Amino acid sequence: MQIIDIVQKNAPISGEQIAESLRLSKPTIRSDLSLLVMLDYINAKPKVGYFPGGKASSDLRNGYLLQNSKVKDIQGMPIIIREITTIQDAVVTLFLQDVGTLFVCDDDGKLAGVASRKDFLKVTLGNPGAASMPVSMVMTRQPKVVTVFPEDTVLDAAQKMILHEVDSLPVVVPANEEESGARLEVVGRLTKTSILKLLLDKEIH
């Protein structure tokens, strides 16, 4: 990755100059350069030097695309249940809607927590009485829920997903209540699949 970065910033650049930037000898990085050329991350021209390959340019475009796209552009409909919903009903909803995470709202319709397949699996294994328990017993509660806003960039959202190891995020806006400014209203759902679709659609077109 350091070699790709150096080539992108300084192309055309010789192998000796790349090695010097890394404080290494050219023979030390010869195999790395060959591999990167073979994988199309960099290209080489005799007597000219190395310059970015097709994949490196594509990665740059993808980075700009994620940075310039907003969450609101690709968010989907949120799948919402109530705190009093039983775990059995929640699991049925999970399968019927074909999602991995459910967003849990309180009686006022504000975000109270999230519950994932992993949460349901942990509580139901070896616990025959779990089916009738309310979702509020197993969900991750606010304010520990990781959220995004409609105006956030898709890149920021993707970084949150990777950092917190989650597959989807609730898209929220502040509730219109002066006395409870910290409360959030769920307006959408952002998933890894929707981010991947954004990248694939761009490549196709």
Coordinates of C-alpha atoms in Angstrom, one line a residue, residues 10-205:
N10 CA 4.8 11.0 -7.6
A11 CA 4.2 9.2 -11.0
P12 CA 6.1 8.7 -13.1
I13 CA 8.7 7.5 -10.7
S14 CA 11.6 5.1 -11.0
G15 CA 12.1 2.0 -9.0
E16 CA 15.2 3.5 -7.4
Q17 CA 13.2 6.6 -6.3
I18 CA 10.4 4.3 -4.8
A19 CA 13.1 2.3 -2.9
E20 CA 14.7 5.5 -1.7
S21 CA 11.3 6.8 -0.4
L22 CA 10.9 3.6 1.6
R23 CA 14.6 3.7 2.7
L24 CA 15.1 0.3 1.1
S25 CA 17.2 -1.0 -1.7
K26 CA 15.7 -1.6 -5.1
P27 CA 16.3 -5.4 -5.0
T28 CA 14.4 -5.6 -1.7
I29 CA 11.2 -4.3 -3.4
R30 CA 11.6 -5.8 -6.8
S31 CA 9.2 -8.7 -6.1
D32 CA 6.7 -6.3 -4.6
L33 CA 6.8 -4.1 -7.7
S34 CA 6.4 -7.1 -10.0
L35 CA 3.4 -8.3 -8.0
L36 CA 1.7 -4.9 -8.0
V37 CA 2.2 -4.6 -11.8
M38 CA 0.8 -8.1 -12.3
L39 CA -2.3 -7.2 -10.2
D40 CA -2.7 -3.9 -12.1
Y41 CA -2.3 -1.7 -9.1
I42 CA 0.7 0.0 -10.8
N43 CA 2.0 0.0 -14.4
A44 CA 5.6 0.3 -15.7
K45 CA 7.0 1.8 -18.8
P46 CA 10.6 1.3 -19.8
K47 CA 12.7 4.5 -19.4
V48 CA 9.7 6.3 -18.0
G49 CA 9.0 4.6 -14.7
Y50 CA 6.0 3.5 -12.6
F51 CA 2.5 5.1 -12.6
P52 CA -0.9 4.1 -11.2
G53 CA -2.6 1.0 -12.6
G54 CA -6.3 0.5 -13.4
K55 CA -7.2 -0.9 -10.0
A56 CA -5.5 2.0 -8.2
S57 CA -7.5 4.5 -10.2
S58 CA -10.7 2.6 -9.5
D59 CA -9.9 2.5 -5.8
L60 CA -9.5 6.3 -5.9
R61 CA -12.8 6.8 -7.7
N62 CA -14.5 4.6 -5.1
G63 CA -13.0 6.7 -2.3
Y64 CA -14.2 9.9 -3.9
L65 CA -17.6 8.3 -4.5
L66 CA -18.1 7.3 -0.9
Q67 CA -16.8 10.7 0.3
N68 CA -19.2 12.6 -2.0
S69 CA -22.3 10.5 -1.5
K70 CA -24.7 11.1 1.5
V71 CA -26.3 8.5 3.6
K72 CA -29.7 9.9 2.6
D73 CA -28.9 9.0 -1.0
I74 CA -28.8 5.3 -0.4
Q75 CA -30.6 4.6 2.9
G76 CA -33.5 2.1 3.0
M77 CA -36.7 1.7 5.0
P78 CA -36.1 1.0 8.7
I79 CA -37.6 -2.2 10.2
I80 CA -38.9 -1.1 13.6
I81 CA -40.4 -3.0 16.5
R82 CA -41.4 -1.9 20.0
E83 CA -39.7 -2.5 23.3
I84 CA -42.6 -4.8 24.4
T85 CA -42.4 -7.0 21.3
T86 CA -41.6 -10.6 22.3
I87 CA -38.4 -12.2 21.1
Q88 CA -40.4 -14.8 19.2
D89 CA -42.3 -12.1 17.3
A90 CA -39.0 -10.2 16.7
V91 CA -37.3 -13.3 15.3
V92 CA -40.3 -13.8 13.0
T93 CA -40.0 -10.2 11.8
L94 CA -36.3 -10.7 11.3
F95 CA -36.9 -13.6 8.9
L96 CA -39.9 -12.2 7.1
Q97 CA -38.1 -8.9 6.4
D98 CA -34.8 -10.7 5.6
V99 CA -32.7 -8.3 7.7
G100 CA -30.0 -8.9 10.3
T101 CA -30.9 -6.1 12.7
L102 CA -34.1 -4.6 14.1
F103 CA -34.4 -1.1 15.4
V104 CA -36.4 -0.8 18.7
C105 CA -38.5 2.2 19.4
D106 CA -40.3 3.3 22.6
D107 CA -44.0 4.2 22.9
D108 CA -43.3 7.7 21.5
G109 CA -41.6 6.2 18.4
K110 CA -38.1 7.3 19.4
L111 CA -35.0 5.1 19.2
A112 CA -34.6 3.0 22.3
G113 CA -32.1 0.4 21.0
V114 CA -31.2 -2.2 18.4
A115 CA -31.4 -6.0 18.4
S116 CA -29.4 -8.3 16.1
R117 CA -29.5 -12.0 15.1
K118 CA -26.6 -12.5 17.4
D119 CA -28.5 -11.0 20.4
F120 CA -31.5 -13.3 19.8
L121 CA -29.2 -16.3 19.3
K122 CA -27.4 -15.7 22.6
V123 CA -30.6 -15.4 24.7
T124 CA -32.5 -18.3 23.1
L125 CA -29.8 -21.0 23.2
G126 CA -30.7 -23.3 26.1
N127 CA -33.4 -21.0 27.3
P128 CA -36.9 -22.3 26.5
G129 CA -38.6 -19.3 28.1
A130 CA -36.8 -16.8 26.0
A131 CA -39.5 -16.7 23.3
S132 CA -41.9 -14.8 25.5
M133 CA -39.3 -12.3 26.9
P134 CA -39.6 -8.7 25.7
V135 CA -36.9 -7.4 23.2
S136 CA -36.0 -4.8 25.7
M137 CA -34.2 -7.5 27.7
V138 CA -31.7 -8.3 25.0
M139 CA -31.3 -5.1 22.9
T140 CA -28.4 -2.7 22.9
R141 CA -29.7 0.4 24.5
Q142 CA -29.3 4.1 23.7
P143 CA -27.0 5.9 24.0
K144 CA -24.7 2.9 23.2
V145 CA -26.3 2.5 19.7
V146 CA -24.1 3.6 16.8
T147 CA -26.1 5.9 14.5
V148 CA -25.7 8.0 11.4
F149 CA -27.4 11.1 10.2
P150 CA -28.9 11.6 6.7
E151 CA -26.3 14.3 5.8
D152 CA -23.3 12.1 6.9
T153 CA -21.1 10.9 4.1
V154 CA -21.2 7.2 3.1
L155 CA -17.5 7.0 3.8
D156 CA -18.0 8.1 7.5
A157 CA -20.8 5.6 7.8
A158 CA -18.7 2.8 6.4
Q159 CA -15.9 3.6 8.8
K160 CA -18.4 3.4 11.7
M161 CA -19.5 0.0 10.5
I162 CA -16.0 -1.3 10.3
L163 CA -14.9 0.2 13.6
H164 CA -18.0 -1.1 15.5
E165 CA -18.3 -4.4 13.5
V166 CA -21.9 -4.0 12.6
D167 CA -23.8 -4.7 9.4
S168 CA -26.3 -1.9 9.5
L169 CA -26.9 1.5 11.1
P170 CA -30.1 3.3 12.0
V171 CA -30.3 6.7 10.2
V172 CA -31.7 9.2 12.7
V173 CA -32.6 12.8 13.1
P174 CA -33.1 14.7 16.5
A175 CA -36.6 14.5 17.9
N176 CA -38.6 17.7 17.7
E177 CA -38.9 18.0 21.4
E178 CA -37.1 20.8 23.3
E179 CA -37.2 19.0 26.6
S180 CA -35.6 15.9 25.2
G181 CA -33.0 17.0 22.7
A182 CA -31.0 13.8 23.1
R183 CA -33.8 11.6 21.7
L184 CA -33.7 10.4 18.2
E185 CA -36.2 9.5 15.5
V186 CA -35.4 6.7 13.1
V187 CA -35.8 7.7 9.5
G188 CA -33.9 5.1 7.6
R189 CA -31.5 2.1 7.6
L190 CA -28.0 1.9 6.1
T191 CA -26.5 -1.5 5.4
K192 CA -23.2 -2.8 4.0
T193 CA -25.2 -4.2 1.1
S194 CA -26.5 -0.7 0.1
I195 CA -22.9 0.7 0.2
L196 CA -21.7 -2.2 -2.0
K197 CA -24.6 -1.6 -4.4
L198 CA -23.5 2.0 -4.7
L199 CA -20.0 1.0 -5.7
L200 CA -21.2 -1.7 -8.1
D201 CA -23.7 0.5 -9.8
K202 CA -21.0 3.1 -10.4
E203 CA -18.7 0.5 -11.9
I204 CA -21.5 -0.8 -14.2
H205 CA -22.3 2.7 -15.5

